[in-house]
PDB file of C-alpha atoms (C1' of nucleotides) in Angstrom:
ATOM      1  CA  UNK A 126     124.380  97.084  87.127  1.00  0.00           C
ATOM      2  CA  UNK A 127     126.573  96.435  90.076  1.00  0.00           C
ATOM      3  CA  UNK A 128     123.625  95.326  92.100  1.00  0.00           C
ATOM      4  CA  UNK A 129     123.100  92.329  89.818  1.00  0.00           C
ATOM      5  CA  UNK A 130     126.832  91.710  90.187  1.00  0.00           C
ATOM      6  CA  UNK A 131     126.596  91.681  93.755  1.00  0.00           C
ATOM      7  CA  UNK A 132     123.600  89.177  93.638  1.00  0.00           C
ATOM      8  CA  UNK A 133     125.488  86.917  91.155  1.00  0.00           C
ATOM      9  CA  UNK A 134     128.613  86.976  93.320  1.00  0.00           C
ATOM     10  CA  UNK A 135     126.576  86.227  96.350  1.00  0.00           C
ATOM     11  CA  UNK A 136     124.987  83.265  94.496  1.00  0.00           C
ATOM     12  CA  UNK A 137     128.073  81.967  93.206  1.00  0.00           C
ATOM     13  CA  UNK A 138     129.939  82.071  96.679  1.00  0.00           C
ATOM     14  CA  UNK A 139     127.042  80.426  98.189  1.00  0.00           C
ATOM     15  CA  UNK A 140     127.054  77.840  95.462  1.00  0.00           C
ATOM     16  CA  UNK A 141     130.687  77.128  96.423  1.00  0.00           C
ATOM     17  CA  UNK A 142     129.765  76.174 100.109  1.00  0.00           C
ATOM     18  CA  UNK A 143     130.603  72.359 100.501  1.00  0.00           C
ATOM     19  CA  UNK A 144     128.320  69.892 101.697  1.00  0.00           C
ATOM     20  CA  UNK A 145     127.801  69.852 105.304  1.00  0.00           C
ATOM     21  CA  UNK A 146     128.898  73.303 105.886  1.00  0.00           C
ATOM     22  CA  UNK A 147     127.342  76.513 106.445  1.00  0.00           C
ATOM     23  CA  UNK A 148     128.470  80.447 106.262  1.00  0.00           C
ATOM     24  CA  UNK A 149     126.995  83.449 107.693  1.00  0.00           C
ATOM     25  CA  UNK A 150     125.530  86.598 105.893  1.00  0.00           C
ATOM     26  CA  UNK A 151     128.380  88.693 107.211  1.00  0.00           C
ATOM     27  CA  UNK A 152     130.956  86.180 106.072  1.00  0.00           C
ATOM     28  CA  UNK A 153     129.837  85.920 102.674  1.00  0.00           C
ATOM     29  CA  UNK A 154     129.625  89.830 102.640  1.00  0.00           C
ATOM     30  CA  UNK A 155     133.272  89.884 103.922  1.00  0.00           C
ATOM     31  CA  UNK A 156     134.228  87.574 100.989  1.00  0.00           C
ATOM     32  CA  UNK A 157     132.640  89.885  98.708  1.00  0.00           C
ATOM     33  CA  UNK A 158     134.613  92.806 100.148  1.00  0.00           C
ATOM     34  CA  UNK A 159     131.825  94.424 101.861  1.00  0.00           C
ATOM     35  CA  UNK A 160     131.288  93.315 105.331  1.00  0.00           C
ATOM     36  CA  UNK A 161     128.828  95.973 105.933  1.00  0.00           C
ATOM     37  CA  UNK A 162     126.439  94.673 103.505  1.00  0.00           C
ATOM     38  CA  UNK A 163     125.531  91.512 105.234  1.00  0.00           C
ATOM     39  CA  UNK A 164     121.686  92.628 104.995  1.00  0.00           C
ATOM     40  CA  UNK A 165     122.018  92.769 101.359  1.00  0.00           C
ATOM     41  CA  UNK A 166     123.407  89.308 101.342  1.00  0.00           C
ATOM     42  CA  UNK A 167     120.319  88.144 103.104  1.00  0.00           C
ATOM     43  CA  UNK A 168     118.216  90.144 100.440  1.00  0.00           C
ATOM     44  CA  UNK A 169     120.013  88.232  97.768  1.00  0.00           C
ATOM     45  CA  UNK A 170     119.134  84.943  99.283  1.00  0.00           C
ATOM     46  CA  UNK A 171     115.501  86.323  99.513  1.00  0.00           C
ATOM     47  CA  UNK A 172     115.723  87.112  95.959  1.00  0.00           C
ATOM     48  CA  UNK A 173     117.746  83.808  95.071  1.00  0.00           C
ATOM     49  CA  UNK A 174     116.249  81.520  92.366  1.00  0.00           C
ATOM     50  CA  UNK A 175     116.326  78.720  95.154  1.00  0.00           C
ATOM     51  CA  UNK A 176     118.468  75.762  95.929  1.00  0.00           C
ATOM     52  CA  UNK A 177     117.075  73.709  93.102  1.00  0.00           C
ATOM     53  CA  UNK A 178     118.765  76.540  90.798  1.00  0.00           C
ATOM     54  CA  UNK A 179     122.203  75.896  92.639  1.00  0.00           C
ATOM     55  CA  UNK A 180     121.716  78.397  95.264  1.00  0.00           C
ATOM     56  CA  UNK A 181     121.582  76.281  98.705  1.00  0.00           C
ATOM     57  CA  UNK A 182     120.399  79.450 100.650  1.00  0.00           C
ATOM     58  CA  UNK A 183     119.574  76.945 103.344  1.00  0.00           C
ATOM     59  CA  UNK A 184     123.570  76.749 104.020  1.00  0.00           C
ATOM     60  CA  UNK A 185     123.332  80.686 104.785  1.00  0.00           C
ATOM     61  CA  UNK A 186     122.592  81.261 108.506  1.00  0.00           C
ATOM     62  CA  UNK A 187     123.099  83.874 111.123  1.00  0.00           C
ATOM     63  CA  UNK A 188     126.635  84.409 112.702  1.00  0.00           C
ATOM     64  CA  UNK A 189     125.477  82.532 115.677  1.00  0.00           C
ATOM     65  CA  UNK A 190     124.070  79.619 113.546  1.00  0.00           C
ATOM     66  CA  UNK A 191     120.284  80.691 113.720  1.00  0.00           C
ATOM     67  CA  UNK A 192     118.072  80.462 110.783  1.00  0.00           C
ATOM     68  CA  UNK A 193     115.727  83.130 109.229  1.00  0.00           C
ATOM     69  CA  UNK A 194     112.697  81.972 110.732  1.00  0.00           C
ATOM     70  CA  UNK A 195     109.637  83.518 109.054  1.00  0.00           C
ATOM     71  CA  UNK A 196     111.312  84.029 105.874  1.00  0.00           C
ATOM     72  CA  UNK A 197     112.814  80.572 105.154  1.00  0.00           C
ATOM     73  CA  UNK A 198     111.651  78.802 102.004  1.00  0.00           C
ATOM     74  CA  UNK A 199     109.536  76.504 103.882  1.00  0.00           C
ATOM     75  CA  UNK A 200     110.212  77.095 107.565  1.00  0.00           C
ATOM     76  CA  UNK A 201     113.228  76.540 109.821  1.00  0.00           C
ATOM     77  CA  UNK A 202     112.076  73.083 110.179  1.00  0.00           C
ATOM     78  CA  UNK A 203     112.723  71.995 106.641  1.00  0.00           C
ATOM     79  CA  UNK A 204     116.052  74.018 106.523  1.00  0.00           C
ATOM     80  CA  UNK A 205     117.208  72.148 109.653  1.00  0.00           C
ATOM     81  CA  UNK A 206     116.251  68.921 107.958  1.00  0.00           C
ATOM     82  CA  UNK A 207     118.031  69.701 104.869  1.00  0.00           C
ATOM     83  CA  UNK A 208     121.166  70.583 106.732  1.00  0.00           C
ATOM     84  CA  UNK A 209     121.051  67.477 108.863  1.00  0.00           C
ATOM     85  CA  UNK A 210     120.704  65.500 105.538  1.00  0.00           C
ATOM     86  CA  UNK A 211     124.018  67.284 104.415  1.00  0.00           C
ATOM     87  CA  UNK A 212     125.690  66.306 107.739  1.00  0.00           C
ATOM     88  CA  UNK A 213     125.390  69.720 109.552  1.00  0.00           C
ATOM     89  CA  UNK A 214     125.379  69.325 113.218  1.00  0.00           C
ATOM     90  CA  UNK A 215     122.784  71.060 115.179  1.00  0.00           C
ATOM     91  CA  UNK A 216     122.853  72.110 118.816  1.00  0.00           C
ATOM     92  CA  UNK A 217     120.263  71.256 121.416  1.00  0.00           C
ATOM     93  CA  UNK A 218     119.287  75.043 121.013  1.00  0.00           C
ATOM     94  CA  UNK A 219     118.101  74.411 117.337  1.00  0.00           C
ATOM     95  CA  UNK A 220     121.044  76.360 116.075  1.00  0.00           C
ATOM     96  CA  UNK A 221     123.764  74.970 113.927  1.00  0.00           C
ATOM     97  CA  UNK A 222     127.282  74.336 115.314  1.00  0.00           C
ATOM     98  CA  UNK A 223     129.091  77.191 113.668  1.00  0.00           C
ATOM     99  CA  UNK A 224     132.239  76.212 115.593  1.00  0.00           C
ATOM    100  CA  UNK A 225     132.461  73.073 113.399  1.00  0.00           C
ATOM    101  CA  UNK A 226     130.316  73.478 110.378  1.00  0.00           C
ATOM    102  CA  UNK A 227     131.470  76.955 109.475  1.00  0.00           C
ATOM    103  CA  UNK A 228     132.705  77.116 106.094  1.00  0.00           C
ATOM    104  CA  UNK A 229     136.289  77.955 105.471  1.00  0.00           C
ATOM    105  CA  UNK A 230     137.247  79.743 102.036  1.00  0.00           C
TER     106      UNK A 230
ATOM    107  C1'  DC B  12     118.073 116.428 103.099  1.00  0.00           C
ATOM    108  C1'  DT B  13     115.455 113.688 106.426  1.00  0.00           C
ATOM    109  C1'  DT B  14     112.990 109.252 107.381  1.00  0.00           C
ATOM    110  C1'  DA B  15     111.872 104.491 106.769  1.00  0.00           C
ATOM    111  C1'  DT B  16     112.920  99.612 105.816  1.00  0.00           C
ATOM    112  C1'  DG B  17     115.599  95.353 105.635  1.00  0.00           C
ATOM    113  C1'  DA B  18     117.139  86.505 105.491  1.00  0.00           C
ATOM    114  C1'  DC B  19     122.583  91.553 109.799  1.00  0.00           C
ATOM    115  C1'  DT B  20     125.903  92.129 113.721  1.00  0.00           C
ATOM    116  C1'  DA B  21     127.654  94.090 118.096  1.00  0.00           C
ATOM    117  C1'  DT B  22     126.951  95.556 122.405  1.00  0.00           C
ATOM    118  C1'  DG B  23     124.513  96.286 126.944  1.00  0.00           C
ATOM    119  C1'  DA B  24     121.136  94.948 130.588  1.00  0.00           C
TER     120       DA B  24
ATOM    121  C1'  DT C 136     122.278  83.038 128.285  1.00  0.00           C
ATOM    122  C1'  DT C 137     118.418  85.574 126.521  1.00  0.00           C
ATOM    123  C1'  DC C 138     116.197  89.960 125.032  1.00  0.00           C
ATOM    124  C1'  DA C 139     116.346  94.746 123.494  1.00  0.00           C
ATOM    125  C1'  DT C 140     118.512  98.538 121.234  1.00  0.00           C
ATOM    126  C1'  DA C 141     121.911 100.750 118.339  1.00  0.00           C
ATOM    127  C1'  DG C 142     124.764 100.777 114.333  1.00  0.00           C
ATOM    128  C1'  DC C 143     125.673  99.697 109.789  1.00  0.00           C
ATOM    129  C1'  DC C 144     125.059 100.273 104.465  1.00  0.00           C
ATOM    130  C1'  DA C 145     121.887 100.863 100.295  1.00  0.00           C
ATOM    131  C1'  DT C 146     117.590 102.336  98.189  1.00  0.00           C
ATOM    132  C1'  DA C 147     113.129 104.646  98.115  1.00  0.00           C
ATOM    133  C1'  DA C 148     109.754 108.270  99.030  1.00  0.00           C
TER     134       DA C 148
END
DNA sequence: CTTATGACTATGA
DNA sequence: TTCATAGCCATAA
């Protein structure tokens, strides 16, 4: 099914995100060739096997650097901690510095 | 066919 | 700058 292919592609792409780098849903969706499916990218993260399986969904954030509080795997606090561990810079607002940590294909 | 929902994004107040 | 609303695409009822 194409849907699984989309999911698999999303996982693989997220898996390629280097350490200390983050990407937005729309950015990943655009890399998949469908920038309008940013929501499905997020859904793929929701259905993702988890970072332990090789899918660092915590490196996927909003276009403005915000996190999906409420649906995160353990709360945005944990996500922020993980990202900081990898070297991602956080702004005083509690958002990721996309201007610097944005992943480049 | 119309309506509702969703880890989104862009625009306007 | 922050908050609210509309638009977008795919799937389900």
